[in-house]
Amino acid sequence: QSVLTQPPSVSAAPGQKVTISCSGSSSNIGNNYVSWYQQLPGTAPKLLIYDNNKRPSGIPDRFSGSKSGTSATLGITGLQTGDEADYYCGTWDSSRGGVFGGGTKLTVL
Amino acid sequence: EVQLVESGGGLVQPGGSLRLSCAASGFTFSSYWMSWVRQAPGKGLEWVANIKQDGSEKYYVDSVKGRFTISRDNAKNSLYLQMNSLRAEDTAVYYCARDTTRIAVADQYFQHWGQGTLVTVSS
């Protein structure tokens, strides 16, 4: 069982918006930055969001991140079929070290 | 262009050892924390270990403490993971990941990843 809790799956139609939640505690999300990763099938993860809400260069502004207390959220607008992937949140935990959520599979219907 | 190329994976018997390597290029290797992250078949990501820029700090997930050792050679732009007493549950793709230039270990994120190397522990 992962330290950070994500929904196993989410789905939405092309063009719509979806959010993915990531719930933790004061030992991780509550006191550290959150990052988000996209993993397409058979490929290495790709950084989407770092420091809770910053996008690396090359990541479209359709992707956004936010954090409140011990939870974080990834938002994706204008869904495309190419967004179908697994999404992971990550942070540092004061007791366990680096931690990831269990991952959320996004289906674009 | 940032490149991280892992090598050293393969099939090993339970109780055996392997040494993974990660060759880095395209950035100032000695300025970055570096990490190993693994992914068991069909499962999610699991952070394994990281090492500070000068090698003075190292952290491990509990499940590998005492069995795995992370190290780096800044002169060779290389990261290593020595894995001993391997178990079936260590079977995974192991990714080398570039962490940050920050001093605090907690401010981690992984902007660049290698393609991964598969480690299979089986008799």
PDB file of C-alpha atoms in Angstrom:
ATOM      1  CA  GLN A   1       0.000   0.000   0.000  1.00  0.00           C
ATOM      2  CA  SER A   2       1.408   3.351  -1.071  1.00  0.00           C
ATOM      3  CA  VAL A   3       2.098   6.172   1.367  1.00  0.00           C
ATOM      4  CA  LEU A   4       0.370   8.586  -1.007  1.00  0.00           C
ATOM      5  CA  THR A   5      -3.186   7.713  -2.057  1.00  0.00           C
ATOM      6  CA  GLN A   6      -4.383   8.197  -5.622  1.00  0.00           C
ATOM      7  CA  PRO A   7      -7.565   6.954  -7.304  1.00  0.00           C
ATOM      8  CA  PRO A   8      -6.774   3.845  -9.382  1.00  0.00           C
ATOM      9  CA  SER A   9      -8.478   5.240 -12.441  1.00  0.00           C
ATOM     10  CA  VAL A  10     -10.203   8.302 -13.884  1.00  0.00           C
ATOM     11  CA  SER A  11     -11.859   8.882 -17.223  1.00  0.00           C
ATOM     12  CA  ALA A  12     -13.283  11.708 -19.288  1.00  0.00           C
ATOM     13  CA  ALA A  13     -14.162  12.522 -22.867  1.00  0.00           C
ATOM     14  CA  PRO A  14     -11.827  14.273 -25.312  1.00  0.00           C
ATOM     15  CA  GLY A  15     -11.786  18.010 -24.767  1.00  0.00           C
ATOM     16  CA  GLN A  16     -12.999  17.721 -21.188  1.00  0.00           C
ATOM     17  CA  LYS A  17     -11.161  18.351 -17.924  1.00  0.00           C
ATOM     18  CA  VAL A  18     -10.052  15.804 -15.355  1.00  0.00           C
ATOM     19  CA  THR A  19      -8.451  16.049 -11.930  1.00  0.00           C
ATOM     20  CA  ILE A  20      -6.337  13.459 -10.133  1.00  0.00           C
ATOM     21  CA  SER A  21      -5.978  13.655  -6.373  1.00  0.00           C
ATOM     22  CA  CYS A  22      -3.034  12.669  -4.211  1.00  0.00           C
ATOM     23  CA  SER A  23      -3.563  12.396  -0.472  1.00  0.00           C
ATOM     24  CA  GLY A  24      -0.805  12.187   2.098  1.00  0.00           C
ATOM     25  CA  SER A  25       0.064  13.401   5.569  1.00  0.00           C
ATOM     26  CA  SER A  26       2.046  16.013   7.449  1.00  0.00           C
ATOM     27  CA  SER A  27       5.195  13.892   7.153  1.00  0.00           C
ATOM     28  CA  ASN A  28       5.162  14.117   3.375  1.00  0.00           C
ATOM     29  CA  ILE A  29       2.855  16.370   1.316  1.00  0.00           C
ATOM     30  CA  GLY A  30       2.083  18.609   4.278  1.00  0.00           C
ATOM     31  CA  ASN A  31       5.674  19.773   4.548  1.00  0.00           C
ATOM     32  CA  ASN A  32       7.307  19.126   1.172  1.00  0.00           C
ATOM     33  CA  TYR A  33       6.933  19.887  -2.501  1.00  0.00           C
ATOM     34  CA  VAL A  34       4.876  17.609  -4.726  1.00  0.00           C
ATOM     35  CA  SER A  35       5.766  16.540  -8.260  1.00  0.00           C
ATOM     36  CA  TRP A  36       3.696  14.765 -10.899  1.00  0.00           C
ATOM     37  CA  TYR A  37       4.752  12.312 -13.609  1.00  0.00           C
ATOM     38  CA  GLN A  38       3.147  10.898 -16.732  1.00  0.00           C
ATOM     39  CA  GLN A  39       4.071   7.399 -17.865  1.00  0.00           C
ATOM     40  CA  LEU A  40       2.988   6.249 -21.295  1.00  0.00           C
ATOM     41  CA  PRO A  41       2.921   2.475 -21.838  1.00  0.00           C
ATOM     42  CA  GLY A  42       6.391   0.973 -22.138  1.00  0.00           C
ATOM     43  CA  THR A  43       8.219   4.248 -21.518  1.00  0.00           C
ATOM     44  CA  ALA A  44      10.023   5.985 -18.680  1.00  0.00           C
ATOM     45  CA  PRO A  45       8.097   8.495 -16.550  1.00  0.00           C
ATOM     46  CA  LYS A  46       8.043  12.128 -17.647  1.00  0.00           C
ATOM     47  CA  LEU A  47       7.984  15.100 -15.287  1.00  0.00           C
ATOM     48  CA  LEU A  48       4.823  17.200 -15.642  1.00  0.00           C
ATOM     49  CA  ILE A  49       4.763  19.337 -12.491  1.00  0.00           C
ATOM     50  CA  TYR A  50       7.336  20.149  -9.817  1.00  0.00           C
ATOM     51  CA  ASP A  51       7.302  22.290  -6.680  1.00  0.00           C
ATOM     52  CA  ASN A  52       3.531  21.745  -6.436  1.00  0.00           C
ATOM     53  CA  ASN A  53       2.547  23.877  -9.425  1.00  0.00           C
ATOM     54  CA  LYS A  54       5.481  24.602 -11.739  1.00  0.00           C
ATOM     55  CA  ARG A  55       5.725  23.222 -15.257  1.00  0.00           C
ATOM     56  CA  PRO A  56       9.057  22.319 -16.871  1.00  0.00           C
ATOM     57  CA  SER A  57       9.687  23.882 -20.249  1.00  0.00           C
ATOM     58  CA  GLY A  58       7.852  22.021 -22.974  1.00  0.00           C
ATOM     59  CA  ILE A  59       4.915  20.944 -20.805  1.00  0.00           C
ATOM     60  CA  PRO A  60       1.724  22.582 -22.093  1.00  0.00           C
ATOM     61  CA  ASP A  61      -0.357  24.741 -19.789  1.00  0.00           C
ATOM     62  CA  ARG A  62      -3.171  22.191 -20.100  1.00  0.00           C
ATOM     63  CA  PHE A  63      -1.412  20.538 -17.171  1.00  0.00           C
ATOM     64  CA  SER A  64      -1.596  22.220 -13.769  1.00  0.00           C
ATOM     65  CA  GLY A  65      -0.848  21.357 -10.175  1.00  0.00           C
ATOM     66  CA  SER A  66      -2.003  22.560  -6.805  1.00  0.00           C
ATOM     67  CA  LYS A  67      -1.519  21.680  -3.163  1.00  0.00           C
ATOM     68  CA  SER A  68      -3.592  22.311  -0.077  1.00  0.00           C
ATOM     69  CA  GLY A  69      -2.617  20.977   3.324  1.00  0.00           C
ATOM     70  CA  THR A  70      -1.795  17.286   2.979  1.00  0.00           C
ATOM     71  CA  SER A  71      -3.329  16.825  -0.489  1.00  0.00           C
ATOM     72  CA  ALA A  72      -2.330  17.693  -4.008  1.00  0.00           C
ATOM     73  CA  THR A  73      -4.177  17.728  -7.303  1.00  0.00           C
ATOM     74  CA  LEU A  74      -3.165  17.385 -10.934  1.00  0.00           C
ATOM     75  CA  GLY A  75      -5.500  18.987 -13.457  1.00  0.00           C
ATOM     76  CA  ILE A  76      -5.588  18.282 -17.176  1.00  0.00           C
ATOM     77  CA  THR A  77      -7.778  20.341 -19.484  1.00  0.00           C
ATOM     78  CA  GLY A  78      -8.585  19.878 -23.164  1.00  0.00           C
ATOM     79  CA  LEU A  79      -8.086  16.118 -22.899  1.00  0.00           C
ATOM     80  CA  GLN A  80      -6.505  14.384 -25.859  1.00  0.00           C
ATOM     81  CA  THR A  81      -6.277  10.692 -26.670  1.00  0.00           C
ATOM     82  CA  GLY A  82      -2.516  11.042 -26.327  1.00  0.00           C
ATOM     83  CA  ASP A  83      -3.002  11.869 -22.641  1.00  0.00           C
ATOM     84  CA  GLU A  84      -3.998   8.286 -21.917  1.00  0.00           C
ATOM     85  CA  ALA A  85      -1.320   7.151 -19.482  1.00  0.00           C
ATOM     86  CA  ASP A  86      -0.535   6.403 -15.867  1.00  0.00           C
ATOM     87  CA  TYR A  87      -0.014   9.422 -13.623  1.00  0.00           C
ATOM     88  CA  TYR A  88       1.986   9.441 -10.383  1.00  0.00           C
ATOM     89  CA  CYS A  89       2.436  11.980  -7.625  1.00  0.00           C
ATOM     90  CA  GLY A  90       5.668  12.041  -5.641  1.00  0.00           C
ATOM     91  CA  THR A  91       7.239  13.791  -2.697  1.00  0.00           C
ATOM     92  CA  TRP A  92       9.644  13.298   0.206  1.00  0.00           C
ATOM     93  CA  ASP A  93       8.563  11.707   3.463  1.00  0.00           C
ATOM     94  CA  SER A  94      10.483  12.577   6.626  1.00  0.00           C
ATOM     95  CA  SER A  95      10.398   8.929   7.785  1.00  0.00           C
ATOM     96  CA  ARG A  96      10.435   6.924   4.581  1.00  0.00           C
ATOM     97  CA  GLY A  97      12.408   8.976   2.068  1.00  0.00           C
ATOM     98  CA  GLY A  98      11.122   9.378  -1.471  1.00  0.00           C
ATOM     99  CA  VAL A  99       7.526   8.260  -1.922  1.00  0.00           C
ATOM    100  CA  PHE A 100       5.121   7.932  -4.846  1.00  0.00           C
ATOM    101  CA  GLY A 101       1.408   7.450  -5.098  1.00  0.00           C
ATOM    102  CA  GLY A 102       0.099   4.152  -6.394  1.00  0.00           C
ATOM    103  CA  GLY A 103      -0.646   5.670  -9.783  1.00  0.00           C
ATOM    104  CA  THR A 104      -3.814   6.643 -11.629  1.00  0.00           C
ATOM    105  CA  LYS A 105      -4.739   5.281 -15.036  1.00  0.00           C
ATOM    106  CA  LEU A 106      -6.330   7.953 -17.211  1.00  0.00           C
ATOM    107  CA  THR A 107      -8.713   6.806 -19.916  1.00  0.00           C
ATOM    108  CA  VAL A 108      -9.871   9.275 -22.552  1.00  0.00           C
ATOM    109  CA  LEU A 109     -13.205   7.908 -23.689  1.00  0.00           C
TER     110      LEU A 109
ATOM    111  CA  GLU B   1      20.926  16.977 -24.402  1.00  0.00           C
ATOM    112  CA  VAL B   2      20.622  15.208 -21.064  1.00  0.00           C
ATOM    113  CA  GLN B   3      21.183  11.458 -21.343  1.00  0.00           C
ATOM    114  CA  LEU B   4      21.039   8.765 -18.674  1.00  0.00           C
ATOM    115  CA  VAL B   5      21.935   5.259 -19.797  1.00  0.00           C
ATOM    116  CA  GLU B   6      21.542   2.351 -17.398  1.00  0.00           C
ATOM    117  CA  SER B   7      23.284  -0.982 -17.714  1.00  0.00           C
ATOM    118  CA  GLY B   8      23.989  -4.084 -15.662  1.00  0.00           C
ATOM    119  CA  GLY B   9      20.551  -5.615 -15.373  1.00  0.00           C
ATOM    120  CA  GLY B  10      19.845  -9.273 -16.008  1.00  0.00           C
ATOM    121  CA  LEU B  11      18.731 -12.563 -14.513  1.00  0.00           C
ATOM    122  CA  VAL B  12      20.133 -13.465 -11.107  1.00  0.00           C
ATOM    123  CA  GLN B  13      19.305 -16.169  -8.581  1.00  0.00           C
ATOM    124  CA  PRO B  14      17.841 -15.326  -5.175  1.00  0.00           C
ATOM    125  CA  GLY B  15      20.654 -14.362  -2.829  1.00  0.00           C
ATOM    126  CA  GLY B  16      22.833 -13.207  -5.684  1.00  0.00           C
ATOM    127  CA  SER B  17      24.323  -9.814  -6.512  1.00  0.00           C
ATOM    128  CA  LEU B  18      24.239  -7.315  -9.359  1.00  0.00           C
ATOM    129  CA  ARG B  19      25.781  -3.918  -9.921  1.00  0.00           C
ATOM    130  CA  LEU B  20      23.817  -1.399 -11.940  1.00  0.00           C
ATOM    131  CA  SER B  21      25.505   1.522 -13.639  1.00  0.00           C
ATOM    132  CA  CYS B  22      24.143   4.773 -15.041  1.00  0.00           C
ATOM    133  CA  ALA B  23      26.227   6.819 -17.457  1.00  0.00           C
ATOM    134  CA  ALA B  24      25.242  10.491 -17.442  1.00  0.00           C
ATOM    135  CA  SER B  25      25.933  13.123 -20.065  1.00  0.00           C
ATOM    136  CA  GLY B  26      24.700  16.512 -21.212  1.00  0.00           C
ATOM    137  CA  PHE B  27      24.758  18.190 -17.792  1.00  0.00           C
ATOM    138  CA  THR B  28      27.090  18.902 -14.873  1.00  0.00           C
ATOM    139  CA  PHE B  29      26.688  15.583 -13.094  1.00  0.00           C
ATOM    140  CA  SER B  30      28.428  16.686  -9.909  1.00  0.00           C
ATOM    141  CA  SER B  31      25.817  19.409  -9.333  1.00  0.00           C
ATOM    142  CA  TYR B  32      22.845  17.079  -8.940  1.00  0.00           C
ATOM    143  CA  TRP B  33      21.391  14.688  -6.430  1.00  0.00           C
ATOM    144  CA  MET B  34      20.840  11.371  -8.215  1.00  0.00           C
ATOM    145  CA  SER B  35      18.317   8.629  -7.538  1.00  0.00           C
ATOM    146  CA  TRP B  36      17.370   5.089  -8.430  1.00  0.00           C
ATOM    147  CA  VAL B  37      13.657   4.390  -8.889  1.00  0.00           C
ATOM    148  CA  ARG B  38      12.246   0.954  -9.682  1.00  0.00           C
ATOM    149  CA  GLN B  39       9.026  -0.425 -11.103  1.00  0.00           C
ATOM    150  CA  ALA B  40       7.986  -4.034 -10.635  1.00  0.00           C
ATOM    151  CA  PRO B  41       6.141  -5.617 -13.587  1.00  0.00           C
ATOM    152  CA  GLY B  42       2.644  -4.162 -13.812  1.00  0.00           C
ATOM    153  CA  LYS B  43       3.154  -2.114 -10.642  1.00  0.00           C
ATOM    154  CA  GLY B  44       3.780   1.508  -9.707  1.00  0.00           C
ATOM    155  CA  LEU B  45       6.926   3.507  -9.131  1.00  0.00           C
ATOM    156  CA  GLU B  46       9.052   2.941  -6.038  1.00  0.00           C
ATOM    157  CA  TRP B  47      11.927   5.220  -5.038  1.00  0.00           C
ATOM    158  CA  VAL B  48      14.916   3.103  -4.030  1.00  0.00           C
ATOM    159  CA  ALA B  49      17.799   5.361  -3.037  1.00  0.00           C
ATOM    160  CA  ASN B  50      19.449   8.713  -3.613  1.00  0.00           C
ATOM    161  CA  ILE B  51      22.850  10.296  -3.156  1.00  0.00           C
ATOM    162  CA  LYS B  52      23.942  13.876  -2.640  1.00  0.00           C
ATOM    163  CA  GLN B  53      26.102  15.771  -5.096  1.00  0.00           C
ATOM    164  CA  ASP B  54      29.356  14.990  -3.276  1.00  0.00           C
ATOM    165  CA  GLY B  55      28.284  11.552  -2.043  1.00  0.00           C
ATOM    166  CA  SER B  56      28.180  12.689   1.586  1.00  0.00           C
ATOM    167  CA  GLU B  57      24.526  11.791   2.120  1.00  0.00           C
ATOM    168  CA  LYS B  58      22.706   8.658   1.041  1.00  0.00           C
ATOM    169  CA  TYR B  59      19.143   7.559   1.716  1.00  0.00           C
ATOM    170  CA  TYR B  60      17.391   4.242   1.090  1.00  0.00           C
ATOM    171  CA  VAL B  61      13.892   2.806   1.150  1.00  0.00           C
ATOM    172  CA  ASP B  62      13.539   0.489   4.146  1.00  0.00           C
ATOM    173  CA  SER B  63      13.163  -2.655   2.042  1.00  0.00           C
ATOM    174  CA  VAL B  64      16.698  -2.372   0.628  1.00  0.00           C
ATOM    175  CA  LYS B  65      18.607  -0.992   3.619  1.00  0.00           C
ATOM    176  CA  GLY B  66      21.618  -3.163   4.386  1.00  0.00           C
ATOM    177  CA  ARG B  67      21.421  -4.910   1.005  1.00  0.00           C
ATOM    178  CA  PHE B  68      21.800  -2.138  -1.582  1.00  0.00           C
ATOM    179  CA  THR B  69      24.484   0.547  -1.779  1.00  0.00           C
ATOM    180  CA  ILE B  70      24.273   3.644  -3.933  1.00  0.00           C
ATOM    181  CA  SER B  71      27.468   5.372  -5.028  1.00  0.00           C
ATOM    182  CA  ARG B  72      28.727   7.799  -7.628  1.00  0.00           C
ATOM    183  CA  ASP B  73      31.924   8.741  -9.432  1.00  0.00           C
ATOM    184  CA  ASN B  74      31.747  12.395 -10.424  1.00  0.00           C
ATOM    185  CA  ALA B  75      34.968  12.118 -12.430  1.00  0.00           C
ATOM    186  CA  LYS B  76      33.314   9.461 -14.595  1.00  0.00           C
ATOM    187  CA  ASN B  77      29.820  11.019 -14.583  1.00  0.00           C
ATOM    188  CA  SER B  78      28.474   7.731 -13.329  1.00  0.00           C
ATOM    189  CA  LEU B  79      25.956   6.484 -10.773  1.00  0.00           C
ATOM    190  CA  TYR B  80      25.941   2.961  -9.372  1.00  0.00           C
ATOM    191  CA  LEU B  81      23.693   0.642  -7.395  1.00  0.00           C
ATOM    192  CA  GLN B  82      25.296  -2.409  -5.808  1.00  0.00           C
ATOM    193  CA  MET B  83      22.550  -4.905  -5.053  1.00  0.00           C
ATOM    194  CA  ASN B  84      23.313  -7.849  -2.735  1.00  0.00           C
ATOM    195  CA  SER B  85      21.152 -10.576  -1.200  1.00  0.00           C
ATOM    196  CA  LEU B  86      18.642 -10.138  -3.984  1.00  0.00           C
ATOM    197  CA  ARG B  87      15.087 -11.344  -3.491  1.00  0.00           C
ATOM    198  CA  ALA B  88      12.261 -12.165  -5.867  1.00  0.00           C
ATOM    199  CA  GLU B  89      10.520  -8.956  -4.816  1.00  0.00           C
ATOM    200  CA  ASP B  90      13.465  -6.936  -6.142  1.00  0.00           C
ATOM    201  CA  THR B  91      12.455  -7.929  -9.684  1.00  0.00           C
ATOM    202  CA  ALA B  92      11.780  -4.665 -11.502  1.00  0.00           C
ATOM    203  CA  VAL B  93      12.888  -2.188 -14.104  1.00  0.00           C
ATOM    204  CA  TYR B  94      15.432   0.079 -12.413  1.00  0.00           C
ATOM    205  CA  TYR B  95      15.553   3.692 -13.566  1.00  0.00           C
ATOM    206  CA  CYS B  96      18.357   6.161 -13.002  1.00  0.00           C
ATOM    207  CA  ALA B  97      16.854   9.593 -12.405  1.00  0.00           C
ATOM    208  CA  ARG B  98      18.359  13.054 -12.183  1.00  0.00           C
ATOM    209  CA  ASP B  99      17.226  14.823  -9.056  1.00  0.00           C
ATOM    210  CA  THR B 100      17.773  18.504  -8.260  1.00  0.00           C
ATOM    211  CA  THR B 101      20.696  20.836  -7.641  1.00  0.00           C
ATOM    212  CA  ARG B 102      19.208  21.860  -4.317  1.00  0.00           C
ATOM    213  CA  ILE B 103      20.920  21.162  -1.020  1.00  0.00           C
ATOM    214  CA  ALA B 104      17.889  19.855   0.853  1.00  0.00           C
ATOM    215  CA  VAL B 105      17.108  16.222   0.117  1.00  0.00           C
ATOM    216  CA  ALA B 106      13.398  16.837   0.602  1.00  0.00           C
ATOM    217  CA  ASP B 107      13.126  19.192  -2.360  1.00  0.00           C
ATOM    218  CA  GLN B 108      13.357  16.358  -4.822  1.00  0.00           C
ATOM    219  CA  TYR B 109      11.840  15.895  -8.227  1.00  0.00           C
ATOM    220  CA  PHE B 110      13.027  13.928 -11.244  1.00  0.00           C
ATOM    221  CA  GLN B 111      13.247  15.876 -14.492  1.00  0.00           C
ATOM    222  CA  HIS B 112      15.241  13.309 -16.424  1.00  0.00           C
ATOM    223  CA  TRP B 113      15.039   9.523 -16.455  1.00  0.00           C
ATOM    224  CA  GLY B 114      16.983   6.792 -18.182  1.00  0.00           C
ATOM    225  CA  GLN B 115      15.315   4.082 -20.259  1.00  0.00           C
ATOM    226  CA  GLY B 116      15.629   1.584 -17.407  1.00  0.00           C
ATOM    227  CA  THR B 117      17.331  -1.767 -16.986  1.00  0.00           C
ATOM    228  CA  LEU B 118      15.437  -4.941 -16.070  1.00  0.00           C
ATOM    229  CA  VAL B 119      16.525  -6.962 -13.062  1.00  0.00           C
ATOM    230  CA  THR B 120      14.940 -10.398 -12.710  1.00  0.00           C
ATOM    231  CA  VAL B 121      15.519 -12.397  -9.548  1.00  0.00           C
ATOM    232  CA  SER B 122      14.519 -15.995 -10.088  1.00  0.00           C
ATOM    233  CA  SER B 123      15.841 -19.519  -9.757  1.00  0.00           C
TER     234      SER B 123
END
